[in-house]
Coordinates of C-alpha atoms and ligand atoms in Angstrom, one line a residue:
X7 CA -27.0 5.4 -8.2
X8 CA -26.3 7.3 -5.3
X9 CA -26.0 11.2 -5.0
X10 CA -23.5 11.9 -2.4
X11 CA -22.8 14.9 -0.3
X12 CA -21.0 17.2 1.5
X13 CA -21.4 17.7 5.9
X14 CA -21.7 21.6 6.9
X15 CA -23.1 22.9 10.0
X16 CA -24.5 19.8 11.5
X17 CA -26.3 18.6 8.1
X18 CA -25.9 17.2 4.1
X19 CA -25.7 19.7 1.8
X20 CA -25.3 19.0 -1.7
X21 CA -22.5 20.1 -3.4
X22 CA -22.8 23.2 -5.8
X23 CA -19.7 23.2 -8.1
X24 CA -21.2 21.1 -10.7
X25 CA -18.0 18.9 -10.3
X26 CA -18.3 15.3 -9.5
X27 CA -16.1 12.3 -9.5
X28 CA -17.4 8.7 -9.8
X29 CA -17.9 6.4 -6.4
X30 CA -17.5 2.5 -7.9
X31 CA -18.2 -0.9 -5.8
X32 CA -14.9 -2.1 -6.4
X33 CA -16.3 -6.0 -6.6
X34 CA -18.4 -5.4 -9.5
X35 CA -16.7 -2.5 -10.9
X36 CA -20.1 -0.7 -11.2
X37 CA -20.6 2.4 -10.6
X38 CA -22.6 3.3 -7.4
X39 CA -22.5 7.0 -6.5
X40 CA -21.1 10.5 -7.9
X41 CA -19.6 12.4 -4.9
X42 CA -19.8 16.1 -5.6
X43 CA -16.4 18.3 -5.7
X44 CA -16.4 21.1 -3.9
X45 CA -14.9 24.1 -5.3
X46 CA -12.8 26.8 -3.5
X47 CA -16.1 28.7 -2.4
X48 CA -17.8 25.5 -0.8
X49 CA -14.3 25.1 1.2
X50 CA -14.4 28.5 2.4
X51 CA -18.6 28.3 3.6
X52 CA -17.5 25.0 5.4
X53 CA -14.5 27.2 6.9
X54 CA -17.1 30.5 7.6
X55 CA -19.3 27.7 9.1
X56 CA -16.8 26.3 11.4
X57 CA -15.0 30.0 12.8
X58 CA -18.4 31.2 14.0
X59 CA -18.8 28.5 16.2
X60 CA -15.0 27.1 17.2
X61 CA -14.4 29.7 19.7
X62 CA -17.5 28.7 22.1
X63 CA -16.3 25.2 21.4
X64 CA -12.9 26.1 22.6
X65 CA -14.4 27.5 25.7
X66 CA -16.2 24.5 26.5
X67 CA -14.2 22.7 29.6
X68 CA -12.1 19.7 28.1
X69 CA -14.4 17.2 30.7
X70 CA -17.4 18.1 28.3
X71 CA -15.6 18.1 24.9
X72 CA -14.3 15.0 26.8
X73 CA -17.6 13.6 26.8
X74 CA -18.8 14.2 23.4
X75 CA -16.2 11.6 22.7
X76 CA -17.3 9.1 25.3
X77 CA -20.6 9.1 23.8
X78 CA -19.0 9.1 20.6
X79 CA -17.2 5.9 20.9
X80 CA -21.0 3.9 22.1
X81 CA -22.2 4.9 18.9
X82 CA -19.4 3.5 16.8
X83 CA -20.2 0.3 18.7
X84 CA -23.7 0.7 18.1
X85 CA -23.3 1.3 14.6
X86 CA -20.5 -1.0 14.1
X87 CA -22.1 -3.5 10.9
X88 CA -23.2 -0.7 9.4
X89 CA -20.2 1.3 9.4
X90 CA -18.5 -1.7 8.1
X91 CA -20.8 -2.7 5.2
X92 CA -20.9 1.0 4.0
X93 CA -16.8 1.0 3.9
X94 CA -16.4 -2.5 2.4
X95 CA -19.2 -1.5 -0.1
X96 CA -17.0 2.0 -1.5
X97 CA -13.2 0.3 -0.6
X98 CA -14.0 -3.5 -1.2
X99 CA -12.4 -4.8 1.7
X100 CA -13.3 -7.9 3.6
X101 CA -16.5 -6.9 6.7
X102 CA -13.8 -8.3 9.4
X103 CA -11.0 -5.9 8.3
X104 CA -13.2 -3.0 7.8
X105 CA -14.6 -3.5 11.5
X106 CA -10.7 -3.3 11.9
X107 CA -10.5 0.0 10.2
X108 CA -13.8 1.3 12.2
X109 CA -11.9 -0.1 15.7
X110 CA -8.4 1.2 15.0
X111 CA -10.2 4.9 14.8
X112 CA -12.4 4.2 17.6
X113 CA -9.1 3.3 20.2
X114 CA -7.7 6.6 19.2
X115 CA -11.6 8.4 20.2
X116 CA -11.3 6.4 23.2
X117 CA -7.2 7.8 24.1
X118 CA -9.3 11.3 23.3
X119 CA -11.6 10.6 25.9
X120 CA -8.0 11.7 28.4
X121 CA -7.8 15.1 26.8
X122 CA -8.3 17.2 29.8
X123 CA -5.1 15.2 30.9
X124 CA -3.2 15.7 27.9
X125 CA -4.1 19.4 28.0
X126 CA -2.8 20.2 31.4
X127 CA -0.1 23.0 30.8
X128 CA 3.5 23.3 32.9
X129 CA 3.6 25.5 35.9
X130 CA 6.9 26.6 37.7
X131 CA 5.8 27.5 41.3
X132 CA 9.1 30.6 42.0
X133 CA 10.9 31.0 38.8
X134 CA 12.4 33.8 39.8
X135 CA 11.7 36.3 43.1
X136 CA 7.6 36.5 43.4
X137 CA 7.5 35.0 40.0
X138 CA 6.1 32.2 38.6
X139 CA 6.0 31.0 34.8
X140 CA 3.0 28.9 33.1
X141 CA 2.5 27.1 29.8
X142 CA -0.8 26.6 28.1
X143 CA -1.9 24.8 25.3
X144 CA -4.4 26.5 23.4
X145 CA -6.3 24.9 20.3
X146 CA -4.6 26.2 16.6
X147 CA -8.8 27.4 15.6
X148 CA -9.3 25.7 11.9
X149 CA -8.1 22.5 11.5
X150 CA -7.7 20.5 8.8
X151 CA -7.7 16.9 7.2
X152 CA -7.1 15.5 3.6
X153 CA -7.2 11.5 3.8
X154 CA -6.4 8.6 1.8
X155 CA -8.9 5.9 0.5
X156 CA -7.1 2.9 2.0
X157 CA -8.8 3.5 5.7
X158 CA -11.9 5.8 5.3
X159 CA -13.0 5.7 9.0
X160 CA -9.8 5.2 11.0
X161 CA -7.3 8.3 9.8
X162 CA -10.2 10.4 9.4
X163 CA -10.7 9.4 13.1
X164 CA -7.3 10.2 13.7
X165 CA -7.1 13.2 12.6
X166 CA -10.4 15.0 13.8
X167 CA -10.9 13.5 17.7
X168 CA -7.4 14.8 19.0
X169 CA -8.2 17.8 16.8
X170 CA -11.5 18.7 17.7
X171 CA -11.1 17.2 21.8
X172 CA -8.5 19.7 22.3
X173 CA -10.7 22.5 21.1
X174 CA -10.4 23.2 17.2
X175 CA -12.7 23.2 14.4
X176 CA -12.3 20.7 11.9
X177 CA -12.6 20.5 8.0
X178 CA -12.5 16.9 6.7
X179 CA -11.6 16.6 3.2
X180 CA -11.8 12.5 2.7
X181 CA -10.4 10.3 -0.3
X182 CA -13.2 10.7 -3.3
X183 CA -12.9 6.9 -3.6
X184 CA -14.6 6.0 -0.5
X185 CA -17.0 9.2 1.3
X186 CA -20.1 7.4 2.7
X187 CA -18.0 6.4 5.8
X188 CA -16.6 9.6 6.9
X189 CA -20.1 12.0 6.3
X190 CA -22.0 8.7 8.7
X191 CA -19.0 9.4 11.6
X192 CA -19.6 13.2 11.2
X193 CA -23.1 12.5 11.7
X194 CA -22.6 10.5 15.0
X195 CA -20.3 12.8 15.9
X196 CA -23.9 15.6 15.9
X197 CA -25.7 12.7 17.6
X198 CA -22.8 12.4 20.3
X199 CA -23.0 16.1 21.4
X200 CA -20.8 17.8 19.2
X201 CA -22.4 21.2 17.8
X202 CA -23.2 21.7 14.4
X203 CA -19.9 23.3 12.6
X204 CA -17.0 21.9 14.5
X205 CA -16.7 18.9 12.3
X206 CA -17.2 19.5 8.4
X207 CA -16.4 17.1 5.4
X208 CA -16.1 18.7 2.3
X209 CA -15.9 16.5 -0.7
X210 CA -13.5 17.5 -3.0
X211 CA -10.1 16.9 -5.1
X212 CA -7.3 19.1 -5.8
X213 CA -9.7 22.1 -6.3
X214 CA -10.6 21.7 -2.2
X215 CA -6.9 20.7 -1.3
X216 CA -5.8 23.3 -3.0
X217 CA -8.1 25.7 -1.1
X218 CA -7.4 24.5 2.0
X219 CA -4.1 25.0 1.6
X220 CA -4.6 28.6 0.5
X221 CA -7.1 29.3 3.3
X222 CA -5.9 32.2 5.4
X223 CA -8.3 30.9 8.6
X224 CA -7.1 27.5 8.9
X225 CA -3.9 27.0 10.6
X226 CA -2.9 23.5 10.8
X227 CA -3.3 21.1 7.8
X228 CA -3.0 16.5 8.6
X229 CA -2.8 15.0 5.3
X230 CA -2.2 11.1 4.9
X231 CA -1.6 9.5 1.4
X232 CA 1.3 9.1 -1.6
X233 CA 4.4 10.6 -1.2
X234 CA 4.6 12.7 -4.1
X235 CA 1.0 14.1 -2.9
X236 CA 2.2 14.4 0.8
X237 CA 5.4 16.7 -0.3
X238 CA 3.4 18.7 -2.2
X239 CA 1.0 19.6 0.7
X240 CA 3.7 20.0 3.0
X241 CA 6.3 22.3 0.9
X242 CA 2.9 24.9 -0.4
X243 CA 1.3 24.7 3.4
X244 CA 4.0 25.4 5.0
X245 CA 4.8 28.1 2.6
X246 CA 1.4 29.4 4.0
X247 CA 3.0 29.7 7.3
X248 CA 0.5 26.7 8.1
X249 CA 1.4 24.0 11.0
X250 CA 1.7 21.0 8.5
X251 CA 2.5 17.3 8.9
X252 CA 2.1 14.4 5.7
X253 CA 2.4 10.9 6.1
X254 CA 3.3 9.0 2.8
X255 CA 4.1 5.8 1.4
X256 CA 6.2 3.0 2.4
X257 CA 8.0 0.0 1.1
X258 CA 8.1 -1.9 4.4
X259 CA 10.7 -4.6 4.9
X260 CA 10.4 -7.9 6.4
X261 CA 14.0 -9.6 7.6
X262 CA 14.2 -13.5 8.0
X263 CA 16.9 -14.7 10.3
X264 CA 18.5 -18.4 9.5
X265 CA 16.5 -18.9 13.4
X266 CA 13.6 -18.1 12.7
X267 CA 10.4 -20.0 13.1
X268 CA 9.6 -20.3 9.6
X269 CA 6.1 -21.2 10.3
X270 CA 5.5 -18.5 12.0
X271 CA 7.4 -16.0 9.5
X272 CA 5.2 -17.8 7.0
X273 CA 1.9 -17.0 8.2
X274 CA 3.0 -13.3 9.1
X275 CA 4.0 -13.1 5.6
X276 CA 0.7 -14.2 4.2
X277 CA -1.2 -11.6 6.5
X278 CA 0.8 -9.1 6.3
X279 CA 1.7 -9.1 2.3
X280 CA -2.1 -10.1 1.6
X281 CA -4.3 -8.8 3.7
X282 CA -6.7 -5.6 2.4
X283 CA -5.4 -6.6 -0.9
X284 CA -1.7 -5.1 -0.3
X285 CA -3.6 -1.8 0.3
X286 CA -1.8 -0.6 3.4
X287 CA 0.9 1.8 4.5
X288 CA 1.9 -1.1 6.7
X289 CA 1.6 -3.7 4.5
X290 CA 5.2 -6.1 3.6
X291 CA 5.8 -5.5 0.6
X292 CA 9.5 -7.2 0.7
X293 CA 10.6 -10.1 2.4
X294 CA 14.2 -11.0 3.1
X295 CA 15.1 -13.9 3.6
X296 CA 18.9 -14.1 5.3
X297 CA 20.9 -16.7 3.8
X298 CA 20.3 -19.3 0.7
X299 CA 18.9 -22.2 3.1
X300 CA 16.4 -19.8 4.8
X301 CA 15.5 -17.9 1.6
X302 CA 15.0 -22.1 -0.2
X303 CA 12.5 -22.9 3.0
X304 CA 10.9 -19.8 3.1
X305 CA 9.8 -20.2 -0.8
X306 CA 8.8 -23.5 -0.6
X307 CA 6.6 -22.7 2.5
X308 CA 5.4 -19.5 1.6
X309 CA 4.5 -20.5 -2.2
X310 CA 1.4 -23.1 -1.7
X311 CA -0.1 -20.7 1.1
X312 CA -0.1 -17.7 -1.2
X313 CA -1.4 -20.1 -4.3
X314 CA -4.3 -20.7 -1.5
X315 CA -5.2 -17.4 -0.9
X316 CA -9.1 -16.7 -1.3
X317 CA -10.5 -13.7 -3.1
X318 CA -13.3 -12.2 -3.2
X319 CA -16.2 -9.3 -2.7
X320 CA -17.2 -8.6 0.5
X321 CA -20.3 -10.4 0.6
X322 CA -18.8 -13.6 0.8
X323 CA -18.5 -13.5 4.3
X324 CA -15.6 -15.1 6.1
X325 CA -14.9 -17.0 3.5
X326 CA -12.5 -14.6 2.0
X327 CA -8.8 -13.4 2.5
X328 CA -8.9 -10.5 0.7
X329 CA -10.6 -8.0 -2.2
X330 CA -10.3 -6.2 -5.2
X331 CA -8.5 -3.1 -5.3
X332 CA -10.2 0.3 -5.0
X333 CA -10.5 1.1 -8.8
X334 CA -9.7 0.0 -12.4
X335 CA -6.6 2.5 -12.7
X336 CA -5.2 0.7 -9.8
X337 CA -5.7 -2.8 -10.7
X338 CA -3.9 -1.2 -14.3
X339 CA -1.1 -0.2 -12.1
X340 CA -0.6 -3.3 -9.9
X341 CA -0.7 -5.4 -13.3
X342 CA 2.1 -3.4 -15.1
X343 CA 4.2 -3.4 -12.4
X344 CA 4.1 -7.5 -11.9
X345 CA 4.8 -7.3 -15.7
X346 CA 7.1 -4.7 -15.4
X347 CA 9.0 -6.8 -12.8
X348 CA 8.8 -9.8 -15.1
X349 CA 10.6 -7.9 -17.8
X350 CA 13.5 -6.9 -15.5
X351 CA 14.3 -10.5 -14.6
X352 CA 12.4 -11.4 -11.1
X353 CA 11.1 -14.8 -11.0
X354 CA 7.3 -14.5 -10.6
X355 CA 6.8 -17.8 -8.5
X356 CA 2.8 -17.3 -8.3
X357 CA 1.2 -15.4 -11.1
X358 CA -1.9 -13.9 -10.0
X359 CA -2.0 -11.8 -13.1
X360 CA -4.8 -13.9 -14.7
X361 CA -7.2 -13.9 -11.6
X362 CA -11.0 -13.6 -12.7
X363 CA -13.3 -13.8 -9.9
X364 CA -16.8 -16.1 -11.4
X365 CA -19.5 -13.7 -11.2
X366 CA -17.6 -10.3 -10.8
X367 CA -15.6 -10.2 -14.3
X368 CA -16.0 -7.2 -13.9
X369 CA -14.3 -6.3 -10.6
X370 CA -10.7 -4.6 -9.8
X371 CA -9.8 -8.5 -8.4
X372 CA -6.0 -8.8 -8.9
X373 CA -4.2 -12.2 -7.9
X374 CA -1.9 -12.5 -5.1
X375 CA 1.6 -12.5 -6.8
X376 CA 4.8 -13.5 -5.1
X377 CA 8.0 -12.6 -6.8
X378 CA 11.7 -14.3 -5.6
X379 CA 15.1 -12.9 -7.1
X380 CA 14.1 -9.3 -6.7
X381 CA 17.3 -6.9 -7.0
X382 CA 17.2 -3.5 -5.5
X383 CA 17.3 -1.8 -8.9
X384 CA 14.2 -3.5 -10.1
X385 CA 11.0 -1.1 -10.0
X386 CA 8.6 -3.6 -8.0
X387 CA 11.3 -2.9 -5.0
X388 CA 11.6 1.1 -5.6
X389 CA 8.1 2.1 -5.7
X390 CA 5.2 1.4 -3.8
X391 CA 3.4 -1.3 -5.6
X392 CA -0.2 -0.9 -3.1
X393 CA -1.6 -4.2 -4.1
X394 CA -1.1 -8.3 -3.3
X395 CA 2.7 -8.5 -4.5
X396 CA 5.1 -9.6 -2.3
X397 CA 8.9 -9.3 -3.6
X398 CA 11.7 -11.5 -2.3
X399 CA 15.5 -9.7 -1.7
X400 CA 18.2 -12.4 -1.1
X401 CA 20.0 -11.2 1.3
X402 CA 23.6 -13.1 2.6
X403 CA 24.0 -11.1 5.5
X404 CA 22.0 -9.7 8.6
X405 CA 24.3 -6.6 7.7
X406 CA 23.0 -6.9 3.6
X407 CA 19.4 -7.4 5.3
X408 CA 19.5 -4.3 7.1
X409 CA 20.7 -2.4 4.4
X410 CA 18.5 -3.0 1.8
X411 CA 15.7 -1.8 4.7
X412 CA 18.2 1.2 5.4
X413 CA 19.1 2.5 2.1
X414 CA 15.2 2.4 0.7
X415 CA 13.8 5.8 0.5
X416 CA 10.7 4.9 2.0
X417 CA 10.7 4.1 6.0
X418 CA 7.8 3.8 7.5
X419 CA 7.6 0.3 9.2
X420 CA 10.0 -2.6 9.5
X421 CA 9.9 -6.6 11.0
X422 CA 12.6 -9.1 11.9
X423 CA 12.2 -12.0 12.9
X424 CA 14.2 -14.0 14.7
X425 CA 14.9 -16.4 18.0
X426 CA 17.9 -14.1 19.0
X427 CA 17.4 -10.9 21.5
X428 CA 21.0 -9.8 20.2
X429 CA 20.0 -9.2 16.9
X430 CA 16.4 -7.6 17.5
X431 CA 17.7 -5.4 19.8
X432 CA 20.3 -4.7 17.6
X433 CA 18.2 -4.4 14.6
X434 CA 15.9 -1.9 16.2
X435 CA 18.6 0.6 17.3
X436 CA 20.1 0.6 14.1
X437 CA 17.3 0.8 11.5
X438 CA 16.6 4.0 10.3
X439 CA 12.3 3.5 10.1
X440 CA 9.9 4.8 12.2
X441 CA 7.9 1.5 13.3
X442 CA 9.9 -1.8 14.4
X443 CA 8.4 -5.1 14.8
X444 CA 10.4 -7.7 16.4
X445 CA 8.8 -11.0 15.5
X446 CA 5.2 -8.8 14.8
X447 CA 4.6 -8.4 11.2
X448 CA 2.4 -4.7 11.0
X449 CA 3.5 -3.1 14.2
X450 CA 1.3 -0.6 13.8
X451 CA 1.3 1.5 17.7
X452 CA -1.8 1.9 19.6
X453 CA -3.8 4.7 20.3
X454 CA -1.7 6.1 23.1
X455 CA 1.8 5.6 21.5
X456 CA 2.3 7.3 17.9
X457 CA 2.0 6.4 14.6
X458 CA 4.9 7.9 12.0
X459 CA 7.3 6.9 9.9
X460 CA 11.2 8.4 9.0
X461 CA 12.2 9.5 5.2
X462 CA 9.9 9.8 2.5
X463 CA 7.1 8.2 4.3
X464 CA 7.0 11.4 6.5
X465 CA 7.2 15.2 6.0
X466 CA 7.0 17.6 9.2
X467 CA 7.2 17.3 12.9
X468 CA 5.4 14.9 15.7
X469 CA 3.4 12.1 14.4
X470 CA -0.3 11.3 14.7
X471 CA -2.5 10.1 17.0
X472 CA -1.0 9.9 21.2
X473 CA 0.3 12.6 22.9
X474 CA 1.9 14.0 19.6
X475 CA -1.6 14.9 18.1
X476 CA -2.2 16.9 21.0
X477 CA 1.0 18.9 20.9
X478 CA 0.4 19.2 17.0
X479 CA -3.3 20.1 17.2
X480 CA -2.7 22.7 20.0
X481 CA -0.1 25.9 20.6
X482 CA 1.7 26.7 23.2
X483 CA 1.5 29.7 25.2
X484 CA 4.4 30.6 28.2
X485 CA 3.3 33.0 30.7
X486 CA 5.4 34.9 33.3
X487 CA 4.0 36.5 36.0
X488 CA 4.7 38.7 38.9
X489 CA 2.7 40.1 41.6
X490 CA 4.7 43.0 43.1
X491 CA 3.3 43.4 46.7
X492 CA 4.2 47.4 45.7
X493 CA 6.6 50.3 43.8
X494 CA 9.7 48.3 43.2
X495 CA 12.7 49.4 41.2
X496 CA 13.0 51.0 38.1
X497 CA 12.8 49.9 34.4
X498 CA 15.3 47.0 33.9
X499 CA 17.6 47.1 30.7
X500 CA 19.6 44.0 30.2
X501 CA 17.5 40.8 29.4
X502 CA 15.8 39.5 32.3
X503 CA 17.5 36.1 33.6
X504 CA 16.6 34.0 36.8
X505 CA 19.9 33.1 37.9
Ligands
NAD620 P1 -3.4 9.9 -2.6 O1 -2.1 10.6 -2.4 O2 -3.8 9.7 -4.0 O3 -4.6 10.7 -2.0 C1 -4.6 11.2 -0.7 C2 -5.5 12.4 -0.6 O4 -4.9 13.5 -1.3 C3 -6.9 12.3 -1.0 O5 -7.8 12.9 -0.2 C4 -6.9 12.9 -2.4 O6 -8.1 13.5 -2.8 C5 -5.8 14.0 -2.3 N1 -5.1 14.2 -3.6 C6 -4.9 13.3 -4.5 N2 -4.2 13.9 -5.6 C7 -4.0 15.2 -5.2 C8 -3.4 16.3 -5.9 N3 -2.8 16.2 -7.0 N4 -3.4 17.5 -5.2 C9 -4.0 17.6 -4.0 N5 -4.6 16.6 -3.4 C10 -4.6 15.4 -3.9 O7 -3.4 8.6 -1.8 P2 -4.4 7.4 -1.8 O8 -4.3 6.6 -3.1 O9 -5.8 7.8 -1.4 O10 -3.8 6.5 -0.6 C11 -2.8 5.5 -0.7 C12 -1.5 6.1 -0.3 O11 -1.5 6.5 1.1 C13 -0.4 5.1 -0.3 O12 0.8 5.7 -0.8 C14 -0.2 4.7 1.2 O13 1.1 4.2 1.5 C15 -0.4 6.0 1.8 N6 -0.8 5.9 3.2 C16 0.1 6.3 4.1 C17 -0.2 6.1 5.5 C18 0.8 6.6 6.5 O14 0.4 6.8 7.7 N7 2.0 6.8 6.2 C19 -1.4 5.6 5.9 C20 -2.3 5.2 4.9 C21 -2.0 5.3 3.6

């Protein structure tokens, strides 16, 4: 059993609250570690820490902060099986996807590496007689983090290298599912360069959120996780006057034209829909097949694959598609809502309610389910199921397709797929979601576009990671200046105006 901890000025300190919350390995269901809960006096010591060291930091020439991340970035290679192990171990994902999680974090350190680019201001050489005007962009001071489970390395990566390259502080407040991860990338962060007190992870729950929220000092608040959690954060710190931006859930859409390649749409669907266990913002959760003849194929195809599917703990190796879920109460969740959707008349065409992995009775393992005949006011297609179920919408029409992606509440990323350049085009300049795939199944962007979805999947402006995180991370400052060469006029009355 492993006592876990929090990361404050450059070490592990243990927490003091007397609060802790169990860490299980989700393939056996054991428990493995108590991660301590920091209370509202533990956030503000992390936050004390990090202001008596940020402004140096921010005075540090971006080439330098620059390079802590350069270095950075060798280390995650360096450190790469470990990293993994460590995150399957706490989320109980497959070694191969959690290198995936490690790498997609890393590419955004790597974009980070261009900060003092990206942090070059505007300059107007003669805005006006002997004037010229300047913009800066100046770092916010505190910011802050609060994560989801689902990728412990990459959005805490996302979140603190744009943040802390263009100058901030940074408090980390991780999922209390899966900490290990995120207190070993603080510490290479240390070994990279990066002084003690410009990163900290504070463990915690809603006790720290709450306090971060609350916290006069820190100005600018990333949070990434459920919807109802993410409007929460946004509506009490923006109330705060705090610089906020949430990412929530999704219920992402896949469309199947009549053209196409259904073996191709297959094996998208399986990746896609299975992979990580469902457990993924970008995961399809529905498939829509457009038309009777290409819904009929696409079942019959789709069916024996998903019956195929191999399960189990990380330690298998290769051998395995995907894992368990992160804990007990979800695998509860996942298996009421398959029965839930049974009850309400969708036609469970694999049952992977039964699933009981030899050897691991007792871990969260849930079978990959596949629904067909799911109606839009079934509850398997309005919330965000967040496990291996994949739900089939009939659609008749490309127009009935789109809809069903349109009308959803959540819209955070969408496929087609399809032979015809008419109807992708189409398709992506009509769908109101954030991320489009045309014939790719989890277009999730790289590092130097931006990741962000539309409605409930997104609350605030400019989304993460790219040149957004930059403008969110930083302020802007416009100067005007003029040099009179000696005594001009006299006070001026109306507003100024260049013209
Ligand atoms: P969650 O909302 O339960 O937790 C996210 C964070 O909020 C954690 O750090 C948690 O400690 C904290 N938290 C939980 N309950 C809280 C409360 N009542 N008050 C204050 N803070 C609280 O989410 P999760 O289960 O860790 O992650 C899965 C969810 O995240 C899914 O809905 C998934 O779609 C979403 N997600 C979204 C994106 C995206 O970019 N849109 C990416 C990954 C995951």
């Amino acid at each position: 059993m492993q006592e876990m901890c929090h990361f404050i000025n450059g070490k592990r300190v243990a927490g003091t609250s007397g609060r802790f919350a169990d860490v299980f390995n989700p393939a056996t269901g054991e428990v493995q570690g108590r991660v301590p809960l920091a209370s509202a006096a533990e956030l503000d010591a992390a936050v004390q820490g990090a202001m008596a060291v940020q402004p140096k930091w921010a005075a540090t020439n971006p080439q330098r902060r620059a390079r802590v991340l350069m270095k950075f970035v060798e280390l995650l290679n360096r450190d790469m099986d470990k990293l993994a192990e460590a995150l399957s171990r706490e989320h109980g994902k497959t070694i191969p996807d959690a290198k995936g999680d490690v790498i997609r974090g890393l590419e955004v350190a790597e974009f980070c590496i261009g900060a003092p680019h990206l942090l070059k201001g505007e300059f107007t050489d003669g805005a006006g007689p002997g004037i010229d005007m300047y913009s800066m962009r100046q770092p916010i001071g505190i910011a802050a983090g609060i994560t989801p489970f689902n990728f412990p390395a990459m959005i805490p990566m996302w979140k603190f290298c744009p943040a802390i390259a263009a100058g901030n502080a940074f408090i980390l407040k991780p999922s209390e599912r899966d900490p290990s991860v995120p207190i070993m990338l603080a510490e290479l962060m240390i070994e990279a360069g990066l002084p003690a007190g410009i990163l900290q992870v504070v463990n915690g729950d809603k006790e720290a959120v709450d306090a971060i929220l609350d916290h006069p000092e820190i100005g600018a608040i990333g949070f990434v996780g459920s919807t109802p959690i993410a409007e929460y954060i946004y509506g009490r710190g923006c109330s705060n006057g705090k610089r906020v931006q949430c990412f929530g859930g999704a219920k992402n859409h896949m469309i199947i034209m009549p053209d196409a390649d259904m073996d191709q749409a297959v094996d998208a669907l399986v990746g896609a829909g299975y992979g990580a266990a469902g457990e993924r913002c970008m995961a399809i959760s529905v498939a829509v097949p457009v038309g009777e003849e290409t819904a009929n194929r696409l079942i019959e195809k789709l069916a024996p694959r998903v019956e195929a599917l191999k399960i189990g703990p990380y330690t298998a190796g290769n051998d395995v598609d995907f894992g368990p879920l992160v804990t007990a109460d979800a695998q509860r969740r996942v298996l009421g809502l398959v029965d839930r959707g049974v009850e309400q008349g969708a036609k469970l065409v694999v049952d992977g309610r039964g699933f009981k992995m030899q050897g691991y009775e007792n871990g969260f393992f849930v079978g990959a389910c596949l629904f067909d005949n799911v109606t839009r006011d079934m509850d398997i297609y309005t919330q965000e199921i967040f496990g291996p179920v994949l739900s089939t919408v009939r659609a008749k029409t490309y127009e009935e397709a789109l809809s069903l992606a349109m009308d959803h509440e959540y819209g955070n990323g969408t496929a087609i797929f399809t032979r015809d350049g008419d109807t992708a085009r189409d398709f992506a300049a009509r769908v109101n979601v954030g991320m489009v795939g045309i014939n790719v199944p989890i277009p999730v962007p790289l590092a130097y576009h931006t990741f962000g979805g539309w409605k409930k999947s997104a609350f605030g402006d400019l989304n993460q990671h790219g040149p957004d995180a930059f403008r969110f991370y930083t302020r802007t400052k416009t100067v005007t200046a003029r040099w009179p060469s000696g005594t001009k006029e006299g006070a001026e009355f109306s507003i100024p105006t260049m013209g």
